[in-house]
Tab-separated table of C-alpha atoms in Angstrom:
chain	number	residue	atom	x	y	z
O	1	UNK	CA	41.166	87.397	24.192
O	2	UNK	CA	38.923	88.200	27.153
O	3	UNK	CA	38.342	84.720	28.355
O	4	UNK	CA	42.041	83.689	28.228
O	5	UNK	CA	42.818	85.761	31.205
O	6	UNK	CA	39.680	84.464	33.039
O	7	UNK	CA	39.933	80.875	32.148
O	8	UNK	CA	41.379	79.779	35.484
O	9	UNK	CA	38.945	81.682	37.702
O	10	UNK	CA	36.077	80.606	35.603
O	11	UNK	CA	37.177	76.899	35.888
O	12	UNK	CA	37.475	77.278	39.667
O	13	UNK	CA	34.033	78.823	39.916
O	14	UNK	CA	32.546	75.946	37.811
O	15	UNK	CA	34.179	73.319	40.080
O	16	UNK	CA	32.972	75.117	43.173
O	17	UNK	CA	29.320	75.371	41.917
O	18	UNK	CA	29.068	71.811	40.571
O	19	UNK	CA	27.708	70.510	43.841
O	20	UNK	CA	25.373	73.489	44.499
O	21	UNK	CA	22.106	72.689	46.168
O	22	UNK	CA	20.109	74.646	43.474
O	23	UNK	CA	19.495	72.184	40.612
O	24	UNK	CA	19.596	75.012	38.044
O	25	UNK	CA	23.048	76.220	39.145
O	26	UNK	CA	24.231	72.734	39.548
O	27	UNK	CA	23.383	71.876	36.056
O	28	UNK	CA	24.725	75.066	34.555
O	29	UNK	CA	28.136	74.483	36.269
O	30	UNK	CA	28.370	70.924	34.908
O	31	UNK	CA	27.319	72.155	31.460
O	32	UNK	CA	30.129	74.794	31.681
O	33	UNK	CA	32.781	72.167	31.893
O	34	UNK	CA	32.703	70.919	28.244
O	35	UNK	CA	32.415	74.662	27.158
O	36	UNK	CA	35.730	75.332	28.821
O	37	UNK	CA	37.251	72.277	27.082
O	38	UNK	CA	35.944	73.404	23.772
O	39	UNK	CA	37.218	77.057	24.317
O	40	UNK	CA	40.747	75.994	25.111
O	41	UNK	CA	41.567	72.270	25.006
O	42	UNK	CA	45.217	72.946	25.818
O	43	UNK	CA	44.446	74.856	29.063
O	44	UNK	CA	41.727	72.412	30.044
O	45	UNK	CA	44.094	69.571	29.862
O	46	UNK	CA	47.078	71.217	31.586
O	47	UNK	CA	45.578	73.644	34.183
O	48	UNK	CA	46.379	72.368	37.689
O	49	UNK	CA	43.609	72.451	40.182
O	50	UNK	CA	44.370	70.973	43.736
O	51	UNK	CA	47.071	68.675	42.385
O	52	UNK	CA	45.052	67.411	39.438
O	53	UNK	CA	44.564	68.678	35.910
O	54	UNK	CA	41.229	70.419	35.238
O	55	UNK	CA	40.370	67.602	32.840
O	56	UNK	CA	41.135	64.817	35.213
O	57	UNK	CA	39.108	66.450	37.961
O	58	UNK	CA	36.216	67.132	35.634
O	59	UNK	CA	36.085	63.660	34.141
O	60	UNK	CA	36.421	61.866	37.402
O	61	UNK	CA	33.546	63.835	38.888
O	62	UNK	CA	31.312	63.388	35.779
O	63	UNK	CA	31.956	59.632	35.726
O	64	UNK	CA	31.008	59.429	39.425
O	65	UNK	CA	27.955	61.663	38.727
O	66	UNK	CA	26.812	59.336	35.926
O	67	UNK	CA	26.590	56.420	38.389
O	68	UNK	CA	24.674	58.450	40.963
O	69	UNK	CA	21.079	59.819	40.596
O	70	UNK	CA	19.082	59.413	37.495
O	71	UNK	CA	18.383	63.054	37.421
O	72	UNK	CA	22.035	63.988	36.611
O	73	UNK	CA	23.044	61.158	34.286
O	74	UNK	CA	21.976	62.672	31.057
O	75	UNK	CA	23.841	65.874	31.631
O	76	UNK	CA	26.981	63.965	32.924
O	77	UNK	CA	27.138	61.666	29.943
O	78	UNK	CA	26.671	64.406	27.325
O	79	UNK	CA	29.355	66.520	29.165
O	80	UNK	CA	31.763	63.585	28.979
O	81	UNK	CA	31.102	63.138	25.348
O	82	UNK	CA	31.659	66.755	24.440
O	83	UNK	CA	34.927	66.806	26.475
O	84	UNK	CA	36.048	63.757	24.480
O	85	UNK	CA	35.281	65.506	21.240
O	86	UNK	CA	37.410	68.603	22.383
O	87	UNK	CA	40.277	66.646	23.966
O	88	UNK	CA	40.320	63.309	22.140
O	89	UNK	CA	44.009	62.351	22.671
O	90	UNK	CA	43.990	63.222	26.357
O	91	UNK	CA	40.674	61.582	26.895
O	92	UNK	CA	41.961	57.961	26.362
O	93	UNK	CA	42.855	57.331	30.086
O	94	UNK	CA	39.170	57.888	30.914
O	95	UNK	CA	37.598	55.963	28.018
O	96	UNK	CA	37.567	52.677	29.947
O	97	UNK	CA	35.750	54.211	32.976
O	98	UNK	CA	33.232	55.986	30.787
O	99	UNK	CA	32.355	52.927	28.666
O	100	UNK	CA	32.023	50.867	31.895
O	101	UNK	CA	29.702	53.511	33.303
O	102	UNK	CA	27.569	53.367	30.111
O	103	UNK	CA	27.411	49.667	30.131
O	104	UNK	CA	26.345	49.595	33.835
O	105	UNK	CA	23.562	52.091	33.246
O	106	UNK	CA	22.248	50.260	30.215
O	107	UNK	CA	22.276	46.923	31.975
O	108	UNK	CA	20.367	48.520	34.916
O	109	UNK	CA	18.004	50.066	32.532
O	110	UNK	CA	17.265	46.806	30.818
O	111	UNK	CA	16.586	45.153	34.133
O	112	UNK	CA	14.139	47.764	35.282
O	113	UNK	CA	12.379	47.699	31.866
O	114	UNK	CA	11.867	43.965	32.258
O	115	UNK	CA	10.720	44.141	35.890
O	116	UNK	CA	7.348	45.177	37.138
O	117	UNK	CA	8.694	48.315	38.728
O	118	UNK	CA	9.411	49.838	35.289
O	119	UNK	CA	11.637	52.766	34.385
O	120	UNK	CA	12.250	56.001	36.205
O	121	UNK	CA	10.687	59.134	34.551
O	122	UNK	CA	14.090	60.345	33.374
O	123	UNK	CA	15.167	56.987	31.940
O	124	UNK	CA	14.339	57.696	28.381
O	125	UNK	CA	16.222	61.017	28.522
O	126	UNK	CA	19.270	59.176	29.971
O	127	UNK	CA	19.025	56.492	27.265
O	128	UNK	CA	19.006	59.141	24.556
O	129	UNK	CA	21.901	60.940	26.131
O	130	UNK	CA	23.927	57.806	26.265
O	131	UNK	CA	23.333	57.168	22.590
O	132	UNK	CA	24.452	60.687	21.756
O	133	UNK	CA	27.506	60.167	23.970
O	134	UNK	CA	28.503	56.958	22.176
O	135	UNK	CA	28.272	58.779	18.907
O	136	UNK	CA	30.531	61.600	20.238
O	137	UNK	CA	33.005	59.052	21.637
O	138	UNK	CA	33.079	57.314	18.242
O	139	UNK	CA	33.769	60.628	16.542
O	140	UNK	CA	36.495	61.497	18.997
O	141	UNK	CA	38.179	58.135	19.498
O	142	UNK	CA	37.533	56.386	16.201
O	143	UNK	CA	38.787	52.622	16.000
O	144	UNK	CA	40.049	52.823	19.530
O	145	UNK	CA	36.519	52.430	20.632
O	146	UNK	CA	36.171	48.956	19.021
O	147	UNK	CA	37.091	46.797	21.951
O	148	UNK	CA	34.970	48.822	24.382
O	149	UNK	CA	31.890	48.490	22.106
O	150	UNK	CA	31.848	44.714	22.264
O	151	UNK	CA	30.032	44.824	25.594
O	152	UNK	CA	27.871	47.853	24.705
O	153	UNK	CA	26.610	47.290	21.194
O	154	UNK	CA	23.873	44.851	22.113
O	155	UNK	CA	22.829	46.882	25.081
O	156	UNK	CA	22.237	49.824	22.817
O	157	UNK	CA	19.339	48.027	21.255
O	158	UNK	CA	17.656	47.534	24.588
O	159	UNK	CA	16.700	51.242	24.376
O	160	UNK	CA	14.318	50.337	21.609
O	161	UNK	CA	14.310	51.389	18.036
O	162	UNK	CA	14.517	55.171	17.959
O	163	UNK	CA	15.936	57.907	15.717
O	164	UNK	CA	18.536	58.491	18.426
O	165	UNK	CA	19.644	54.867	18.060
O	166	UNK	CA	19.842	55.068	14.265
O	167	UNK	CA	21.857	58.269	14.420
O	168	UNK	CA	24.283	56.793	16.835
O	169	UNK	CA	24.647	53.564	14.811
O	170	UNK	CA	25.274	55.672	11.694
O	171	UNK	CA	28.109	57.527	13.364
O	172	UNK	CA	29.529	54.150	14.618
O	173	UNK	CA	29.512	52.817	11.110
O	174	UNK	CA	31.312	55.815	9.765
O	175	UNK	CA	33.887	56.138	12.492
O	176	UNK	CA	34.403	52.519	13.684
O	177	UNK	CA	34.370	50.408	10.487
O	178	UNK	CA	35.077	47.185	12.393
O	179	UNK	CA	31.617	47.260	13.833
O	180	UNK	CA	29.743	47.523	10.473
O	181	UNK	CA	28.911	43.860	9.997
O	182	UNK	CA	27.623	43.529	13.540
O	183	UNK	CA	25.564	46.618	13.434
O	184	UNK	CA	23.907	45.828	10.099
O	185	UNK	CA	23.138	42.219	11.315
O	186	UNK	CA	21.479	43.446	14.540
O	187	UNK	CA	19.494	46.218	12.757
O	188	UNK	CA	18.219	43.745	10.202
O	189	UNK	CA	17.031	41.458	12.997
O	190	UNK	CA	15.306	44.356	14.791
O	191	UNK	CA	13.644	45.601	11.646
O	192	UNK	CA	12.501	42.096	10.788
O	193	UNK	CA	11.008	41.449	14.195
O	194	UNK	CA	9.095	44.687	14.050
O	195	UNK	CA	7.767	44.126	10.482
O	196	UNK	CA	7.187	40.290	10.562
O	197	UNK	CA	7.789	39.194	14.094
O	198	UNK	CA	10.814	36.999	13.435
O	199	UNK	CA	14.530	37.726	13.212
O	200	UNK	CA	15.931	38.239	9.766
O	201	UNK	CA	18.389	35.287	10.101
O	202	UNK	CA	17.981	32.102	12.031
O	203	UNK	CA	20.567	30.457	14.158
O	204	UNK	CA	23.534	28.755	12.344
O	205	UNK	CA	25.101	26.715	15.124
O	206	UNK	CA	28.267	25.825	13.283
O	207	UNK	CA	29.132	29.381	12.123
O	208	UNK	CA	27.998	30.881	15.463
O	209	UNK	CA	30.333	28.464	17.317
O	210	UNK	CA	33.264	29.308	14.954
O	211	UNK	CA	32.716	33.096	15.432
O	212	UNK	CA	32.531	32.621	19.255
O	213	UNK	CA	35.941	30.705	19.286
O	214	UNK	CA	37.475	33.461	17.115
O	215	UNK	CA	36.274	36.108	19.611
O	216	UNK	CA	34.021	37.784	17.097
O	217	UNK	CA	30.578	39.081	17.802
O	218	UNK	CA	28.040	36.573	16.706
O	219	UNK	CA	26.113	37.592	13.638
O	220	UNK	CA	23.300	35.183	14.265
O	221	UNK	CA	20.634	34.809	16.924
O	222	UNK	CA	18.661	31.812	18.158
O	223	UNK	CA	14.944	32.446	17.588
O	224	UNK	CA	12.457	30.346	15.796
O	225	UNK	CA	9.171	32.124	16.242
O	226	UNK	CA	6.545	31.531	13.653
O	227	UNK	CA	6.289	34.049	10.877
O	228	UNK	CA	3.385	36.552	10.764
O	229	UNK	CA	2.788	39.994	9.604
O	230	UNK	CA	2.330	42.243	12.559
O	231	UNK	CA	3.171	42.065	16.300
O	232	UNK	CA	3.417	38.700	17.960
O	233	UNK	CA	3.846	37.662	21.601
O	234	UNK	CA	6.720	39.709	22.843
O	235	UNK	CA	9.558	38.059	24.828
O	236	UNK	CA	10.375	39.292	28.292
O	237	UNK	CA	13.941	40.425	28.809
O	238	UNK	CA	16.156	38.867	31.368
O	239	UNK	CA	19.617	40.506	31.567
O	240	UNK	CA	22.708	38.859	32.859
O	241	UNK	CA	24.592	40.948	35.312
O	242	UNK	CA	27.542	41.158	33.094
O	243	UNK	CA	25.697	42.998	30.366
O	244	UNK	CA	27.930	41.492	27.726
O	245	UNK	CA	26.916	40.621	24.187
O	246	UNK	CA	26.391	37.056	25.271
O	247	UNK	CA	24.020	37.897	27.995
O	248	UNK	CA	21.626	35.270	28.820
O	249	UNK	CA	18.016	35.994	27.793
O	250	UNK	CA	15.386	33.538	28.856
O	251	UNK	CA	11.861	32.876	27.383
O	252	UNK	CA	10.873	29.522	28.783
O	253	UNK	CA	13.462	26.930	27.745
O	254	UNK	CA	14.282	28.826	24.531
O	255	UNK	CA	17.482	30.830	24.544
O	256	UNK	CA	17.367	34.076	22.559
O	257	UNK	CA	19.793	36.933	22.214
O	258	UNK	CA	19.636	40.214	24.054
O	259	UNK	CA	18.854	42.089	20.790
O	260	UNK	CA	16.145	39.791	19.726
O	261	UNK	CA	14.439	39.693	23.137
O	262	UNK	CA	14.634	43.472	23.315
O	263	UNK	CA	13.134	43.799	19.825
O	264	UNK	CA	10.282	41.588	20.715
O	265	UNK	CA	9.361	43.817	23.706
O	266	UNK	CA	8.898	46.861	21.452
O	267	UNK	CA	5.291	47.900	21.014
O	268	UNK	CA	4.596	48.059	17.341
O	269	UNK	CA	2.844	51.327	16.529
O	270	UNK	CA	2.501	53.179	13.215
O	271	UNK	CA	5.451	55.398	14.183
O	272	UNK	CA	7.681	52.377	14.875
O	273	UNK	CA	6.661	50.798	11.596
O	274	UNK	CA	7.571	54.094	9.712
O	275	UNK	CA	10.918	54.287	11.575
O	276	UNK	CA	11.811	50.625	10.822
O	277	UNK	CA	11.126	51.020	7.148
O	278	UNK	CA	12.979	54.330	7.017
O	279	UNK	CA	15.974	52.681	8.798
O	280	UNK	CA	15.835	49.875	6.166
O	281	UNK	CA	16.193	52.366	3.443
O	282	UNK	CA	18.856	54.663	5.146
O	283	UNK	CA	21.436	51.941	5.916
O	284	UNK	CA	23.431	49.982	3.343
O	285	UNK	CA	22.470	46.312	3.503
O	286	UNK	CA	23.765	45.567	0.002
O	287	UNK	CA	25.967	42.740	1.285
O	288	UNK	CA	22.875	40.804	2.365
O	289	UNK	CA	20.467	39.017	0.026
O	290	UNK	CA	17.159	40.690	0.861
O	291	UNK	CA	15.205	39.281	-2.150
O	292	UNK	CA	12.821	37.174	-0.071
O	293	UNK	CA	12.554	39.754	2.511
O	294	UNK	CA	11.469	42.275	0.048
O	295	UNK	CA	9.151	39.992	-1.940
O	296	UNK	CA	7.457	38.338	1.081
O	297	UNK	CA	7.598	40.948	3.761
O	298	UNK	CA	8.316	44.551	2.669
O	299	UNK	CA	6.010	44.594	-0.308
O	300	UNK	CA	3.198	43.640	1.997
O	301	UNK	CA	3.330	47.125	3.546
O	302	UNK	CA	2.442	48.728	0.260
O	303	UNK	CA	-1.041	47.886	1.206
O	304	UNK	CA	-0.964	49.149	4.733
O	305	UNK	CA	-3.807	51.301	5.915
O	306	UNK	CA	-1.533	54.204	6.862
O	307	UNK	CA	-0.361	56.326	4.011
O	308	UNK	CA	2.938	57.265	5.752
O	309	UNK	CA	3.789	53.473	6.096
O	310	UNK	CA	2.935	52.933	2.494
O	311	UNK	CA	5.305	55.771	1.489
O	312	UNK	CA	8.166	54.463	3.512
O	313	UNK	CA	7.608	51.048	2.203
O	314	UNK	CA	7.829	52.253	-1.400
O	315	UNK	CA	11.019	54.136	-0.693
O	316	UNK	CA	12.496	51.230	1.180
O	317	UNK	CA	11.939	48.587	-1.568
O	318	UNK	CA	13.061	51.059	-4.288
O	319	UNK	CA	16.269	51.875	-2.368
O	320	UNK	CA	17.092	48.236	-1.867
O	321	UNK	CA	16.457	47.259	-5.430
O	322	UNK	CA	18.190	50.302	-6.994
O	323	UNK	CA	21.331	50.006	-4.879
O	324	UNK	CA	22.013	46.266	-5.399
O	325	UNK	CA	23.630	45.233	-8.763
O	326	UNK	CA	21.784	41.882	-8.362
O	327	UNK	CA	18.525	43.507	-9.536
O	328	UNK	CA	20.091	45.458	-12.435
O	329	UNK	CA	20.532	42.608	-14.860
O	330	UNK	CA	18.120	41.342	-17.416
O	331	UNK	CA	18.738	37.611	-16.277
O	332	UNK	CA	19.620	35.929	-13.061
O	333	UNK	CA	18.240	35.556	-9.631
O	334	UNK	CA	17.159	39.152	-9.107
O	335	UNK	CA	14.957	39.475	-12.303
O	336	UNK	CA	11.712	38.082	-10.774
O	337	UNK	CA	12.086	40.238	-7.555
O	338	UNK	CA	12.854	43.388	-9.612
O	339	UNK	CA	9.821	42.711	-11.906
O	340	UNK	CA	7.567	42.250	-9.009
O	341	UNK	CA	8.675	45.380	-7.330
O	342	UNK	CA	8.158	47.383	-10.503
O	343	UNK	CA	4.664	45.913	-10.918
O	344	UNK	CA	3.769	46.732	-7.362
O	345	UNK	CA	5.039	50.272	-7.731
O	346	UNK	CA	3.090	50.756	-10.901
O	347	UNK	CA	-0.049	49.448	-9.117
O	348	UNK	CA	0.495	51.832	-6.135
O	349	UNK	CA	0.936	54.741	-8.534
O	350	UNK	CA	-2.275	54.010	-10.214
O	351	UNK	CA	-4.580	52.757	-7.501
O	352	UNK	CA	-3.410	54.478	-4.144
O	353	UNK	CA	-6.018	56.947	-2.815
O	354	UNK	CA	-3.338	59.162	-1.317
O	355	UNK	CA	-1.824	61.725	-3.800
O	356	UNK	CA	1.522	61.736	-1.884
O	357	UNK	CA	1.799	57.929	-2.093
O	358	UNK	CA	1.085	58.010	-5.798
O	359	UNK	CA	3.613	60.685	-6.325
O	360	UNK	CA	6.302	58.795	-4.359
O	361	UNK	CA	5.682	55.699	-6.405
O	362	UNK	CA	5.964	57.582	-9.684
O	363	UNK	CA	9.126	59.412	-8.585
O	364	UNK	CA	10.639	55.999	-7.671
O	365	UNK	CA	9.703	54.682	-11.104
O	366	UNK	CA	11.307	57.852	-12.715
O	367	UNK	CA	14.431	57.326	-10.631
O	368	UNK	CA	14.584	53.552	-11.545
O	369	UNK	CA	14.206	54.212	-15.249
O	370	UNK	CA	16.965	56.862	-15.404
O	371	UNK	CA	19.398	56.752	-18.289
O	372	UNK	CA	22.145	55.417	-15.877
O	373	UNK	CA	23.114	51.900	-16.866
O	374	UNK	CA	23.373	50.878	-13.230
O	375	UNK	CA	19.811	51.920	-12.533
O	376	UNK	CA	17.977	50.863	-15.698
O	377	UNK	CA	14.599	49.186	-15.002
O	378	UNK	CA	13.134	49.970	-18.342
O	379	UNK	CA	13.438	46.341	-19.198
O	380	UNK	CA	10.643	45.595	-16.609
O	381	UNK	CA	8.672	48.760	-17.023
O	382	UNK	CA	8.487	48.494	-20.799
O	383	UNK	CA	6.173	45.564	-20.455
O	384	UNK	CA	2.791	46.247	-22.188
O	385	UNK	CA	0.673	46.003	-19.082
O	386	UNK	CA	2.777	48.317	-17.189
O	387	UNK	CA	2.840	51.038	-19.921
O	388	UNK	CA	-0.876	50.689	-20.245
O	389	UNK	CA	-1.216	51.319	-16.430
O	390	UNK	CA	1.133	54.316	-16.609
O	391	UNK	CA	-1.067	55.948	-19.423
O	392	UNK	CA	-3.858	55.890	-16.765
O	393	UNK	CA	-1.811	58.336	-14.745
O	394	UNK	CA	-1.973	60.912	-17.468
O	395	UNK	CA	-5.360	61.613	-16.079
O	396	UNK	CA	-4.223	61.927	-12.510
O	397	UNK	CA	-5.743	64.930	-10.497
O	398	UNK	CA	-2.207	66.020	-9.325
O	399	UNK	CA	-0.208	67.837	-11.908
O	400	UNK	CA	3.152	66.745	-10.563
O	401	UNK	CA	2.171	63.099	-10.999
O	402	UNK	CA	1.093	63.727	-14.559
O	403	UNK	CA	4.417	65.587	-15.212
O	404	UNK	CA	6.526	62.801	-13.706
O	405	UNK	CA	4.804	59.957	-15.395
O	406	UNK	CA	5.094	61.810	-18.775
O	407	UNK	CA	8.894	61.674	-18.303
O	408	UNK	CA	8.829	57.991	-17.482
O	409	UNK	CA	6.655	57.135	-20.520
O	410	UNK	CA	8.845	59.219	-22.800
O	411	UNK	CA	11.842	57.204	-21.772
O	412	UNK	CA	10.027	53.880	-22.326
O	413	UNK	CA	9.384	54.795	-25.955
O	414	UNK	CA	12.741	53.398	-26.947
O	415	UNK	CA	12.120	50.146	-25.089
O	416	UNK	CA	8.601	49.406	-26.404
O	417	UNK	CA	7.609	51.959	-29.067
O	418	UNK	CA	4.585	49.977	-30.180
O	419	UNK	CA	2.759	50.477	-26.974
O	420	UNK	CA	3.847	54.048	-26.327
């Protein structure tokens, strides 16, 4: 092919121009390095340039650049992640240095965020680039990344809840299964703090101490703020220079974790509420008992003033209840929660002023009353008061709502024919 004969000259040119004074040329030369790695991984790892392989020279340069000016960090980290994806086996010698650079930048970012000086203008771009890089490293290295993530996982949450963070954590769950319990535990705490101002799970000193002695990441955090729906006083972040998952965070005399303190610093806006509820529905938390969380906290948001928040709340509670066998039985601990969720969904379908919210609620009822035995909520929906409320929707102004509720009522005929 054409580029095969020009690979070496092109590589030399990229290395020569990587320090060019013009920022456009400088950035283009850096971005060319992962392109070369992707085009020919074998040549990229074996081509000798001034006594070093092209890969070694490129990675060492990019690692150094990631520690330099804020302007180049995002490009450098993304380039390193792309090279790792193309040359995963040969990238292992550089993994320690790359993860150390990521940790140092996240620690520095958390310190600046907590200080009066604030963050540099490019800091958010760098944070998102780091999250993308971690996802690429997870894809390339798999379980090999586990021990390196023990110092980085908590620091990832200091970037704030974002779609980039959720995407990166989803990749980590898929590629590094050892991190799944820690990721889900931290996500639940962040979501709970955003929605109700307290962590999902209080401290359990005996279990925390045991996990610490075993070298496992603690699944519990110490925070005993009073419960309230909506934002509370947010804790200030104080990051230990080590940046480890055991970093000291201070708020008066009360010791809180890095993740909890970072979550408390998040400004709760409508967009953040929507993302928190969407995250709750997109990750699998079936190993946790979310009954009280759903009943006391998530259902509250079905009455939020913003229609998008109400839609995401409907989707979140439906996903939780439908995916957990605890709520599928006709007797037991989950019956009351499932019944209350169904009643609230029916009420939202009938009374909400927004047509999209009503449609979402009805679709969730249709999904929950499917013929599948694992998702059968007809036992709750077949109650007389629920059927009467559903008949009101036959006069809804939106045709799709009327069509969907007709399918639901038709299925309920076998459960309670007298009222249908």
